[in-house]
PDB file of C-alpha atoms and ligand atoms in Angstrom:
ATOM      1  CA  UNK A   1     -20.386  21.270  61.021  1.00 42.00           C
ATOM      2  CA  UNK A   2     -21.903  21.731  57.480  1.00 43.00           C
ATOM      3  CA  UNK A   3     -22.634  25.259  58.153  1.00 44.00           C
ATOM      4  CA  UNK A   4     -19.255  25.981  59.265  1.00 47.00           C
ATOM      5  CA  UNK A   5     -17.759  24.959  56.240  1.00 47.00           C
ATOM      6  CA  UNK A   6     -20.105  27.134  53.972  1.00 49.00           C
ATOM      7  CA  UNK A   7     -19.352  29.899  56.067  1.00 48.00           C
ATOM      8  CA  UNK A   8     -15.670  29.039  56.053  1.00 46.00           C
ATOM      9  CA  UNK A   9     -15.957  28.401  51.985  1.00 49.00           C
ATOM     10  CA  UNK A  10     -17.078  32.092  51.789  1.00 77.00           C
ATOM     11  CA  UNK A  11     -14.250  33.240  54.066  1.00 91.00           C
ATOM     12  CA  UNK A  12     -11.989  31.896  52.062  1.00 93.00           C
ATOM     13  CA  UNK A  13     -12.872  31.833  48.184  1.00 91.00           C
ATOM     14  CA  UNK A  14     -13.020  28.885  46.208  1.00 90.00           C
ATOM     15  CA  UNK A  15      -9.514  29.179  44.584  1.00 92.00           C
ATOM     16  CA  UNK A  16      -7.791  30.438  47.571  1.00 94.00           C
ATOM     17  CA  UNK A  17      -5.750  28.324  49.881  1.00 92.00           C
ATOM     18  CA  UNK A  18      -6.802  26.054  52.160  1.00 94.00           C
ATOM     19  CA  UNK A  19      -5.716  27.296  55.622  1.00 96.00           C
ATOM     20  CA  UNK A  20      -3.358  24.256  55.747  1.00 98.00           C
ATOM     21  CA  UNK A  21      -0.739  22.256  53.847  1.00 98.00           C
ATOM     22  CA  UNK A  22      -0.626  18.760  54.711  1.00 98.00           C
ATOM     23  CA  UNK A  23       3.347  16.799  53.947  1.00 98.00           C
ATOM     24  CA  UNK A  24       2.439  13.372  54.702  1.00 98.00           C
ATOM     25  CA  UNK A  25       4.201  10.701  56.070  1.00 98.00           C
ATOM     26  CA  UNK A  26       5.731   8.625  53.466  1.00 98.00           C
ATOM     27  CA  UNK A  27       7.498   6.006  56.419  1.00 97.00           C
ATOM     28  CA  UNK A  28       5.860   5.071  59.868  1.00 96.00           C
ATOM     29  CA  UNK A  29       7.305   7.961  61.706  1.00 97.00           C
ATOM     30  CA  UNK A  30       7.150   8.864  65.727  1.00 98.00           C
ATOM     31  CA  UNK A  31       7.227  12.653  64.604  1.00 98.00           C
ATOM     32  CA  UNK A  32       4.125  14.600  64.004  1.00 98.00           C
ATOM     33  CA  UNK A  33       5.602  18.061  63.200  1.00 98.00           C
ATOM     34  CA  UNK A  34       3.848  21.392  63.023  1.00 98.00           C
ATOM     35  CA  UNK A  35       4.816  24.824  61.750  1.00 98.00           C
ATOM     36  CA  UNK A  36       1.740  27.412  63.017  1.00 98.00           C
ATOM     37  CA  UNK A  37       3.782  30.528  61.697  1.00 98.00           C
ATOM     38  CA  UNK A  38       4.957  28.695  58.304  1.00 98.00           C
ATOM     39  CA  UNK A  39       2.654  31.041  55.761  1.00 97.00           C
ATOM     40  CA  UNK A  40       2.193  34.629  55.121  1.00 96.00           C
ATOM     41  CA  UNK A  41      -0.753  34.387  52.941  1.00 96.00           C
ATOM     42  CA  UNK A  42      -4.027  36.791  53.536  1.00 97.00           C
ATOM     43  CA  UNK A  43      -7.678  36.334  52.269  1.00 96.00           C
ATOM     44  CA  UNK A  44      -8.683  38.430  49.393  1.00 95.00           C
ATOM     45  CA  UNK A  45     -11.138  39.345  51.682  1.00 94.00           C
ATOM     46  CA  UNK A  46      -8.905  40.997  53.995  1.00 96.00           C
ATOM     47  CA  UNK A  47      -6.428  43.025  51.712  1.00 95.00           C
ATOM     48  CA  UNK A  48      -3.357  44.005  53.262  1.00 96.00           C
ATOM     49  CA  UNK A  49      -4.903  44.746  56.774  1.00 97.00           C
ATOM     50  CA  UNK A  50      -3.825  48.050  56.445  1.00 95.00           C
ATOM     51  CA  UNK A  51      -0.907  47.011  56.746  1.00 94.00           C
ATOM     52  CA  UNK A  52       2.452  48.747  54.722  1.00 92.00           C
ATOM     53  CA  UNK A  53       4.341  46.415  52.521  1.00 90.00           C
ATOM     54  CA  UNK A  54       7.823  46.332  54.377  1.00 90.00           C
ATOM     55  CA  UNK A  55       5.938  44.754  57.712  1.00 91.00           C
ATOM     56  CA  UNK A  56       4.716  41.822  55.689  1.00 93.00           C
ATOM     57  CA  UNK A  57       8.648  40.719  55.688  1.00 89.00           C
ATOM     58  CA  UNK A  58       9.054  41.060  59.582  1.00 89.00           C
ATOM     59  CA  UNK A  59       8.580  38.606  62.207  1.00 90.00           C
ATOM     60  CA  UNK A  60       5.502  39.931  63.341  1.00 93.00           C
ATOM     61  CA  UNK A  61       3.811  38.347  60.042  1.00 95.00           C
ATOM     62  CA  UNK A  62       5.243  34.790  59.979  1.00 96.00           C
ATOM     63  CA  UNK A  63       8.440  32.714  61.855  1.00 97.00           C
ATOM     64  CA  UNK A  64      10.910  33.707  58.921  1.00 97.00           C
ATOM     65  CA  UNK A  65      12.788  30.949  57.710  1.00 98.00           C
ATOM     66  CA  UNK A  66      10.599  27.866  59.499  1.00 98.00           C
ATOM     67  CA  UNK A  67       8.330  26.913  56.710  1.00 98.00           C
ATOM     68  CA  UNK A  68      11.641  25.963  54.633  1.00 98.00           C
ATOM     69  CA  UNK A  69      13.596  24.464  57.581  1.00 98.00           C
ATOM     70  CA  UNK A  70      10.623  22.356  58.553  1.00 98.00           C
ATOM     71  CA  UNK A  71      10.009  21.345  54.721  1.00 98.00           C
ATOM     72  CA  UNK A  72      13.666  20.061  54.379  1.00 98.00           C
ATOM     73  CA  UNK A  73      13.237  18.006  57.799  1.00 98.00           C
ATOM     74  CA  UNK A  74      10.487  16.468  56.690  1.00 98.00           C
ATOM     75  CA  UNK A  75      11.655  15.307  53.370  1.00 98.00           C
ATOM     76  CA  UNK A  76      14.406  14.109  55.472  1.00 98.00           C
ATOM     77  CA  UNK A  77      12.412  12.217  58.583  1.00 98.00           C
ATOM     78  CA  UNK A  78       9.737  11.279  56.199  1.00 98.00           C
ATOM     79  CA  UNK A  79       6.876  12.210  58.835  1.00 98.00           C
ATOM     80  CA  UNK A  80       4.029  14.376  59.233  1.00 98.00           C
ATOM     81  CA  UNK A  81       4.108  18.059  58.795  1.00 98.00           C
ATOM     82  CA  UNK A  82       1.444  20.285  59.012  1.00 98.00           C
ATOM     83  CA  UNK A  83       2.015  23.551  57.996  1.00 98.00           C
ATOM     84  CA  UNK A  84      -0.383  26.600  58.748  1.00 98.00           C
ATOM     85  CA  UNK A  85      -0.506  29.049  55.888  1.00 97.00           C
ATOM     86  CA  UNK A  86      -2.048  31.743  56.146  1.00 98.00           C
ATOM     87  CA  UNK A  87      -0.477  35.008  58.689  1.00 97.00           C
ATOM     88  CA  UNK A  88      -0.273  34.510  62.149  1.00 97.00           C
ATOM     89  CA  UNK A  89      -1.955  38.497  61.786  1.00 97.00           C
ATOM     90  CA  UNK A  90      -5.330  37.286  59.983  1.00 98.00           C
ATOM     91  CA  UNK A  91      -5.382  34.874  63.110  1.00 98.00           C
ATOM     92  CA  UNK A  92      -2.294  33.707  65.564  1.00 98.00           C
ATOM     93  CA  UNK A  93      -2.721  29.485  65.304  1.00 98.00           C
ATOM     94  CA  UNK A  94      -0.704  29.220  68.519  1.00 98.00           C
ATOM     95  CA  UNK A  95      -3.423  30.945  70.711  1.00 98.00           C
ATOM     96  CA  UNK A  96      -6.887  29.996  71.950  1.00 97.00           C
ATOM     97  CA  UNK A  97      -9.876  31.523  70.707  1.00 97.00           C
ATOM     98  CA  UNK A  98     -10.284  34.789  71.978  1.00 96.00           C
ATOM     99  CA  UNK A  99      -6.871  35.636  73.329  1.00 96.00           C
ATOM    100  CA  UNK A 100      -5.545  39.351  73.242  1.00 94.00           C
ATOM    101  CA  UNK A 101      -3.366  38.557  70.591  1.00 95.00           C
ATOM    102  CA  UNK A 102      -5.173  36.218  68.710  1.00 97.00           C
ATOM    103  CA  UNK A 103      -5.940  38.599  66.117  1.00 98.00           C
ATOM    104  CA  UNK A 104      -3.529  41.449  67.354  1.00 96.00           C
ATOM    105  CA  UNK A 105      -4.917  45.183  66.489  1.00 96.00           C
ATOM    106  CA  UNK A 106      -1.389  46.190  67.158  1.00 94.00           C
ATOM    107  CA  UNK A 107       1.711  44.023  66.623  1.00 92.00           C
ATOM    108  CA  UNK A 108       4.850  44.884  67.947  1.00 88.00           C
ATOM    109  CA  UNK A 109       4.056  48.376  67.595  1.00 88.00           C
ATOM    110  CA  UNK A 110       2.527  48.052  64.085  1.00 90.00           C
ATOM    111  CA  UNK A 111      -1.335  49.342  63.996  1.00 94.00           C
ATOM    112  CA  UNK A 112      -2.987  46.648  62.481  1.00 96.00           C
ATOM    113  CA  UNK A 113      -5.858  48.382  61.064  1.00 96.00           C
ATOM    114  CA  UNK A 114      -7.671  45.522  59.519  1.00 97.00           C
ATOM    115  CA  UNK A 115      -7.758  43.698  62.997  1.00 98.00           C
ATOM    116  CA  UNK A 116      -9.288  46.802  64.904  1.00 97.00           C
ATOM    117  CA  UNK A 117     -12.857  47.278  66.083  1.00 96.00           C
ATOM    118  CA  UNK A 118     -13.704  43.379  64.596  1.00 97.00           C
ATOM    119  CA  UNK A 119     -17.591  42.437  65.279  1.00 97.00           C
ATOM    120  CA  UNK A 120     -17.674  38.839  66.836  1.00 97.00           C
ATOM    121  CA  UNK A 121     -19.019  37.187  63.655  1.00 96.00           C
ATOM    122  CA  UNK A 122     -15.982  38.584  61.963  1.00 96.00           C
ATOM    123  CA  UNK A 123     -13.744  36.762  64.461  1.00 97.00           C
ATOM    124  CA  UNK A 124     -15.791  33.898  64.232  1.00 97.00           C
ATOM    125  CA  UNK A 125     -15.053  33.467  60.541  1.00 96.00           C
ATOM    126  CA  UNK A 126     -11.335  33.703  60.874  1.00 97.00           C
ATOM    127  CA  UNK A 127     -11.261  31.588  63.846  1.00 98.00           C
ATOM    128  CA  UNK A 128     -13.771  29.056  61.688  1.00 97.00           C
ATOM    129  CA  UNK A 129     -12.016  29.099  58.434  1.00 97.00           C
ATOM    130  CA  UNK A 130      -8.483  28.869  59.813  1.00 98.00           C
ATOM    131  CA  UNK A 131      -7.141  28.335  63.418  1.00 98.00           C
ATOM    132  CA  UNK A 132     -10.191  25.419  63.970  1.00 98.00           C
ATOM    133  CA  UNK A 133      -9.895  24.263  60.712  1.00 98.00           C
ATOM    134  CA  UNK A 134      -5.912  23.856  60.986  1.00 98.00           C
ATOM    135  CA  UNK A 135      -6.506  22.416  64.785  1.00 98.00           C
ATOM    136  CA  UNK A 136      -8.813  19.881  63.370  1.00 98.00           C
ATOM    137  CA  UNK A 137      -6.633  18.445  60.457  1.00 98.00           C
ATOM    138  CA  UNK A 138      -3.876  18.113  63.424  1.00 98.00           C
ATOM    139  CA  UNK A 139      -6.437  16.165  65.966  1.00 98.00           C
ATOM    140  CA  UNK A 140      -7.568  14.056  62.877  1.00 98.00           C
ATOM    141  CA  UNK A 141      -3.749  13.195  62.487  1.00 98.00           C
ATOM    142  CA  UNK A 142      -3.359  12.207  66.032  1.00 98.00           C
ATOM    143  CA  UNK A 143      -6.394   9.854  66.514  1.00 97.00           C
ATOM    144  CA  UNK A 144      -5.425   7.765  63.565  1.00 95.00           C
ATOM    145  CA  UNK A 145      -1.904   7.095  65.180  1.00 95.00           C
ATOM    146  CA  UNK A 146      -0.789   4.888  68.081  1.00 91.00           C
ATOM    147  CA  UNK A 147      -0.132   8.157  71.038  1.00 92.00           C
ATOM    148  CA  UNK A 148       2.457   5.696  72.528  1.00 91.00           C
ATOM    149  CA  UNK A 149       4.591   5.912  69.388  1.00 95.00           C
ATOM    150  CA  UNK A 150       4.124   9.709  69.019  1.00 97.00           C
ATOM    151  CA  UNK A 151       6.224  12.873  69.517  1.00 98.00           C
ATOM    152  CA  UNK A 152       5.133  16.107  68.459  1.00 98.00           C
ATOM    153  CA  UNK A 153       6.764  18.603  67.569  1.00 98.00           C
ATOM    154  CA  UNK A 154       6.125  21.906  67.175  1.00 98.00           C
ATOM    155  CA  UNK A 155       8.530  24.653  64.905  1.00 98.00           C
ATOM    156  CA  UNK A 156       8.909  28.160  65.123  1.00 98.00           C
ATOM    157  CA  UNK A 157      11.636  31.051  65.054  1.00 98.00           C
ATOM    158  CA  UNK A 158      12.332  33.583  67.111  1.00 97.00           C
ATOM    159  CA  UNK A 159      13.991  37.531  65.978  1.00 95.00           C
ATOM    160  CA  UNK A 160      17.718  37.329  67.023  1.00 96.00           C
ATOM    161  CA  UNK A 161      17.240  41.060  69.077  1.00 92.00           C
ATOM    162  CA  UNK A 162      14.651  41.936  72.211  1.00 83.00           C
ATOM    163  CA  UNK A 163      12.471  44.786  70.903  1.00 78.00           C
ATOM    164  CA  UNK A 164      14.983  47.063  72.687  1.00 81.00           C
ATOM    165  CA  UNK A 165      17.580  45.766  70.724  1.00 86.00           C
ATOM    166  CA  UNK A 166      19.079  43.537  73.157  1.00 91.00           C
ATOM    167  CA  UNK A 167      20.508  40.697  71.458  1.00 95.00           C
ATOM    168  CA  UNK A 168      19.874  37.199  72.305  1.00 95.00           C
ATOM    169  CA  UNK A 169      22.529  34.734  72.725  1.00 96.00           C
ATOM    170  CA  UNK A 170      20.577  31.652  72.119  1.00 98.00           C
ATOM    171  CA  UNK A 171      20.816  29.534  68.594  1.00 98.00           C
ATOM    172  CA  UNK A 172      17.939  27.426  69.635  1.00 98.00           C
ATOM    173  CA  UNK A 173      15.546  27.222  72.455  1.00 98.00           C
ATOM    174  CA  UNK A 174      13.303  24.353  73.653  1.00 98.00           C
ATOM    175  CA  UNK A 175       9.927  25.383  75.749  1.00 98.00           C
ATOM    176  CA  UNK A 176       8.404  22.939  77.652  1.00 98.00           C
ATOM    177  CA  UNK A 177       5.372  22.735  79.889  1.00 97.00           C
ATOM    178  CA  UNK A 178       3.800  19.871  80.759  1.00 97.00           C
ATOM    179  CA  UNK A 179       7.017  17.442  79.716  1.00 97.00           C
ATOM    180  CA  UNK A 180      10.394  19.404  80.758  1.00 98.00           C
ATOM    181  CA  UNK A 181      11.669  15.629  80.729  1.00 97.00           C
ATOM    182  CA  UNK A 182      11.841  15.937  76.964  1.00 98.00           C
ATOM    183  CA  UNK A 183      13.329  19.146  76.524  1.00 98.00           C
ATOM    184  CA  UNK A 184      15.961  18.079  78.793  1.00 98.00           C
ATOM    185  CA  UNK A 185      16.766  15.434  76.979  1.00 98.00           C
ATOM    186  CA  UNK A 186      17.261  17.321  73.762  1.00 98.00           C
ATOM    187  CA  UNK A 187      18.440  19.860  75.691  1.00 98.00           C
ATOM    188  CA  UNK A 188      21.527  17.818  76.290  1.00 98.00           C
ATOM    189  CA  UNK A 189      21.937  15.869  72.574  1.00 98.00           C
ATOM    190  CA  UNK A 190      21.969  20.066  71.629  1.00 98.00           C
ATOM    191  CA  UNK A 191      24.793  20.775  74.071  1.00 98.00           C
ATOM    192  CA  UNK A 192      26.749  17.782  73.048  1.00 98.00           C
ATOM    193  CA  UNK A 193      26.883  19.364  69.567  1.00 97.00           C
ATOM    194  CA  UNK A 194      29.909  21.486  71.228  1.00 97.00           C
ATOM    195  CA  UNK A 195      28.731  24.793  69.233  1.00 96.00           C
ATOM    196  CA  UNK A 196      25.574  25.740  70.342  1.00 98.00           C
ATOM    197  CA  UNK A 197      24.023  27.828  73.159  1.00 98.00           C
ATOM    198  CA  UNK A 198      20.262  26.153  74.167  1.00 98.00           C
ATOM    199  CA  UNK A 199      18.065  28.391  75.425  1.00 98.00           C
ATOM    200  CA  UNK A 200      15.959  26.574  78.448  1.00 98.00           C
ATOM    201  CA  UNK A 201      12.125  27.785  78.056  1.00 97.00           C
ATOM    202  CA  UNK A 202      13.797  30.944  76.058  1.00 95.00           C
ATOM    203  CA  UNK A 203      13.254  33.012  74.624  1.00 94.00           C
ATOM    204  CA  UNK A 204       9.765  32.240  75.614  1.00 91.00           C
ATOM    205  CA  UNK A 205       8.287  30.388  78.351  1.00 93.00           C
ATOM    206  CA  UNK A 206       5.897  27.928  77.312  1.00 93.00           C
ATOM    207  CA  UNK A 207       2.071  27.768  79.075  1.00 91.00           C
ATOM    208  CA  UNK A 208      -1.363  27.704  78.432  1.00 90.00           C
ATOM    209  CA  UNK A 209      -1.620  31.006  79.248  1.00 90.00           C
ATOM    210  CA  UNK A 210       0.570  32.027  76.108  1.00 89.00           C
ATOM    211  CA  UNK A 211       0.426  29.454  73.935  1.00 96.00           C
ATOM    212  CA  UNK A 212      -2.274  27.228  72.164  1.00 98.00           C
ATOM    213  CA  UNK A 213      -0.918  24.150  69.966  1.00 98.00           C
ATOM    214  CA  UNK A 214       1.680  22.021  72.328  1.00 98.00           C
ATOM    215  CA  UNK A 215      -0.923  22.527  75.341  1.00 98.00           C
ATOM    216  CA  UNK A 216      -4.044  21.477  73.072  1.00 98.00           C
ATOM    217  CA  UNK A 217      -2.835  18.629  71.141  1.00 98.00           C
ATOM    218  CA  UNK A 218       0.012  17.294  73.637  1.00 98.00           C
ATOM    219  CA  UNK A 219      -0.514  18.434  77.023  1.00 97.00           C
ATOM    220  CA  UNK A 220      -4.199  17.178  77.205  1.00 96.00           C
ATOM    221  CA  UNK A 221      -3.173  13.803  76.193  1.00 96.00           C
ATOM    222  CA  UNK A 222       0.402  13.881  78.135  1.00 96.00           C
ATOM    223  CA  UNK A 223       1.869  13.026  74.525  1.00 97.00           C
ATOM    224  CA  UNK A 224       6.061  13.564  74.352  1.00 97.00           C
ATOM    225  CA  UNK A 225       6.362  16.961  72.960  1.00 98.00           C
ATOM    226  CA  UNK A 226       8.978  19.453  71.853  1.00 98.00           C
ATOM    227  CA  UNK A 227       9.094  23.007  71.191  1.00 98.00           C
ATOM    228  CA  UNK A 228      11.433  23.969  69.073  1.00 98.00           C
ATOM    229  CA  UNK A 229      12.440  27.635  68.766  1.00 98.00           C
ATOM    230  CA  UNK A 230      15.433  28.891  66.196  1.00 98.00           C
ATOM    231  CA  UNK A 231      16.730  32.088  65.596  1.00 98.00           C
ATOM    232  CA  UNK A 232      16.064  33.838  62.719  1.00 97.00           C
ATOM    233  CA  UNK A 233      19.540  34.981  61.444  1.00 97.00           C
ATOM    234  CA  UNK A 234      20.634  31.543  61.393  1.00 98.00           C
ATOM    235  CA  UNK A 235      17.839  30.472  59.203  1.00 98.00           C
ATOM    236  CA  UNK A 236      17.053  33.369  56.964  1.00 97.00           C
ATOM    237  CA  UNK A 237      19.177  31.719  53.862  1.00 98.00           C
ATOM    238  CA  UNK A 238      18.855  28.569  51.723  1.00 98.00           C
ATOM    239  CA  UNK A 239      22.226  26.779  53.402  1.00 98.00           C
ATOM    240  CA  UNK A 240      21.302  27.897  57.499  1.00 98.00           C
ATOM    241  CA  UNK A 241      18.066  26.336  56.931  1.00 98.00           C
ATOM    242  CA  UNK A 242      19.169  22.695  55.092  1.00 98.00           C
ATOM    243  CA  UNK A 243      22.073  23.028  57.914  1.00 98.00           C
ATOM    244  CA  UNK A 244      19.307  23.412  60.527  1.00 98.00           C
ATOM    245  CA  UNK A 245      17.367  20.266  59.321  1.00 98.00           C
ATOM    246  CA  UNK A 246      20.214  18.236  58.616  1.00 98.00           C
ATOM    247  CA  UNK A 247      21.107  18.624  62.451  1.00 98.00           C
ATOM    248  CA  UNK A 248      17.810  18.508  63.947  1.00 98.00           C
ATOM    249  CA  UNK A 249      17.247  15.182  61.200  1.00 98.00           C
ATOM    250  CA  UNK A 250      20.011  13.550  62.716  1.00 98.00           C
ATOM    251  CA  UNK A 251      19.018  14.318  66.640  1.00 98.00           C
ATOM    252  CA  UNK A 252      15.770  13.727  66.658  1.00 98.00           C
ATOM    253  CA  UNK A 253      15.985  10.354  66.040  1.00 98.00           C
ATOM    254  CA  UNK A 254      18.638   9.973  68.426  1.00 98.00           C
ATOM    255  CA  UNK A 255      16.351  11.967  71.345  1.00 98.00           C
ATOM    256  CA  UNK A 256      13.511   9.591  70.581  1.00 98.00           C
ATOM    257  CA  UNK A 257      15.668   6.107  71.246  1.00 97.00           C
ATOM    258  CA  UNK A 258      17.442   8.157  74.012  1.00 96.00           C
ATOM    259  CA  UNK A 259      13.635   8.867  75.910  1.00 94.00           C
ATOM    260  CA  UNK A 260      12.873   5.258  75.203  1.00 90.00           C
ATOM    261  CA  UNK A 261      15.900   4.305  77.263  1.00 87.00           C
ATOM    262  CA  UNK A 262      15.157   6.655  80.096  1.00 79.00           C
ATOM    263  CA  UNK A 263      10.622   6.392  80.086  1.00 72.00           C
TER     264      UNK A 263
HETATM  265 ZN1   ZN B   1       6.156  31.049  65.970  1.00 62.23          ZN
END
C-alpha cells in the first residue's frame, strides 16, 4: 500500500491536487453523493494530452455543469459528496480497470494522443493515483456508516443531442441496475413535478458492463442507489444549476421516507 502511494505521490506532484475533493457531512445524512465527472483537471505530467483547447470545454472532458449542481445540493442536504477531479480523459472513474474506454485513445471522435500506445505501468499509475485512490476514499465512507441508513447517489450529465444530432427529449434520466425499485420511485416524485420528461435507464442503460461506481460500491452490497443523469443545457448556467438542486434537495428527501414506506 506504501509503495502505491509513493508511486502515486510521483504521479501526481506534491502541490497538485489530490484526485478527490471530499464535502463532508455536516448533519447525519442517508445520502452519500458522488460526482465521477465533476473535475477537468490534468497532471502536469500529462500536458494537454494532445489534446486542442476547445475539446477541454466539451462533454467528452467532464459532465458540464454537475460539479456545481452537486456542490449546491450538498450545501443544501448537508451530506457526503465526493467529487472526482481530475478528467474523466486522464482516467474515466465510472469504469473498471482496464475497460476500452477507461483511458479512451479516441473520444467521441477526438484523437486523444496522450492516451495512445500507453505501456501498462503507465496505466497503472493513473489507475493508482486516481480511479483507486477516489474508489477507496468512497469505500472508506461507506464502512464507517450504518448501510441500512444509506442511499447513494451517483451525479452526472448527459449532452442534450445524440452524436448525430438527434436531440433528446429527456430533462433527467434515472439508470438503474441492480435496484429499478428506486428509480421507480423517483421516477414517479419526478413525474409528479408536472414539467418534466424522465428518461427510464436513458439516455444510458446502466450495467456492469458499462459502468463502474453504482455497481462497485452499491450493487455488491445491495445498498439503495440512484443514478442521476441531467441534461446539460439545463445546467450549463449559475440559475439551471441552483434550480436543479433546489428540486432534487426537496425530492430526495421525500423519495427516501417514500422507500421507507414501501421496503
Ligand atoms: Zn458522467
Amino acid at each position: 500500500m506504501m509503495s502505491q502511494q509513493n508511486e502515486a505521490g510521483r504521479f501526481l506532484g506534491e502541490d497538485e491536487s489530490r484526485p478527490y475533493h471530499v464535502h463532508q457531512a455536516v448533519v447525519d445524512s442517508p445520502f452519500v453523493m458522488i460526482s465521477d465527472h465533476a473535475g477537468r483537471m490534468v497532471p502536469e505530467k500529462l500536458g494537454d494530452l494532445g489534446l486542442p483547447r476547445d475539446e477541454w470545454d466539451r462533454h467528452i472532458a467532464y459532465d458540464i455543469g454537475i460539479q456545481e449542481v452537486g456542490r449546491h445540493l450538498q450545501q443544501a442536504l448537508g451530506c457526503l459528496l465526493v467529487e472526482q477531479v481530475y478528467s474523466r480523459l486522464v482516467i474515466d472513474c465510472n469504469r473498471a480497470a482496464g475497460h476500452p474506454t477507461s483511458i479512451p485513445p479516441v473520444s467521441d471522435g477526438a484523437p486523444v494522443q496522450g492516451n495512445q500506445g500507453l505501456s501498462a505501468a503507465e496505466r497503472q499509475q493513473r489507475e493508482d493515483a486516481i480511479l483507486h485512490a477516489y474508489h477507496d476514499e468512497i469505500e472508506r465512507h461507506l464502512a464507517r456508516r450504518k448501510l441500512d441508513e444509506t442511499l447513494f447517489v451517483s451525479l452526472h450529465s448527459f449532452t442534450p443531442a445524440m452524436q448525430d444530432g438527434q436531440a433528446r427529449p429527456w430533462h433527467i434520466g434515472l439508470l438503474h441496475d441492480h435496484d429499478p425499485h428506486s428509480a421507480r420511485l423517483m421516477r414517479e416524485l419526478l413525474e409528479d413535478e408536472g414539467d418534466l420528461c424522465v428518461g427510464d435507464n436513458q439516455p444510458y442503460v446502466l450495467n456492469v458492463q458499462n459502468e463502474y461506481s453504482v455497481p462497485y460500491h452499491a450493487g455488491r452490497r445491495n445498498l439503495p442507489a440512484l443514478e442521476i443523469e441531467i441534461r446539460q443545457d439545463l445546467i450549463s448556467d449559475e440559475a439551471g444549476q441552483r434550480l436543479w438542486a433546489e428540486r432534487l434537495a426537496r425530492l430526495l428527501p421525500l423519495f427516501w421516507e417514500k422507500r421507507k414506506d414501501h421496503m
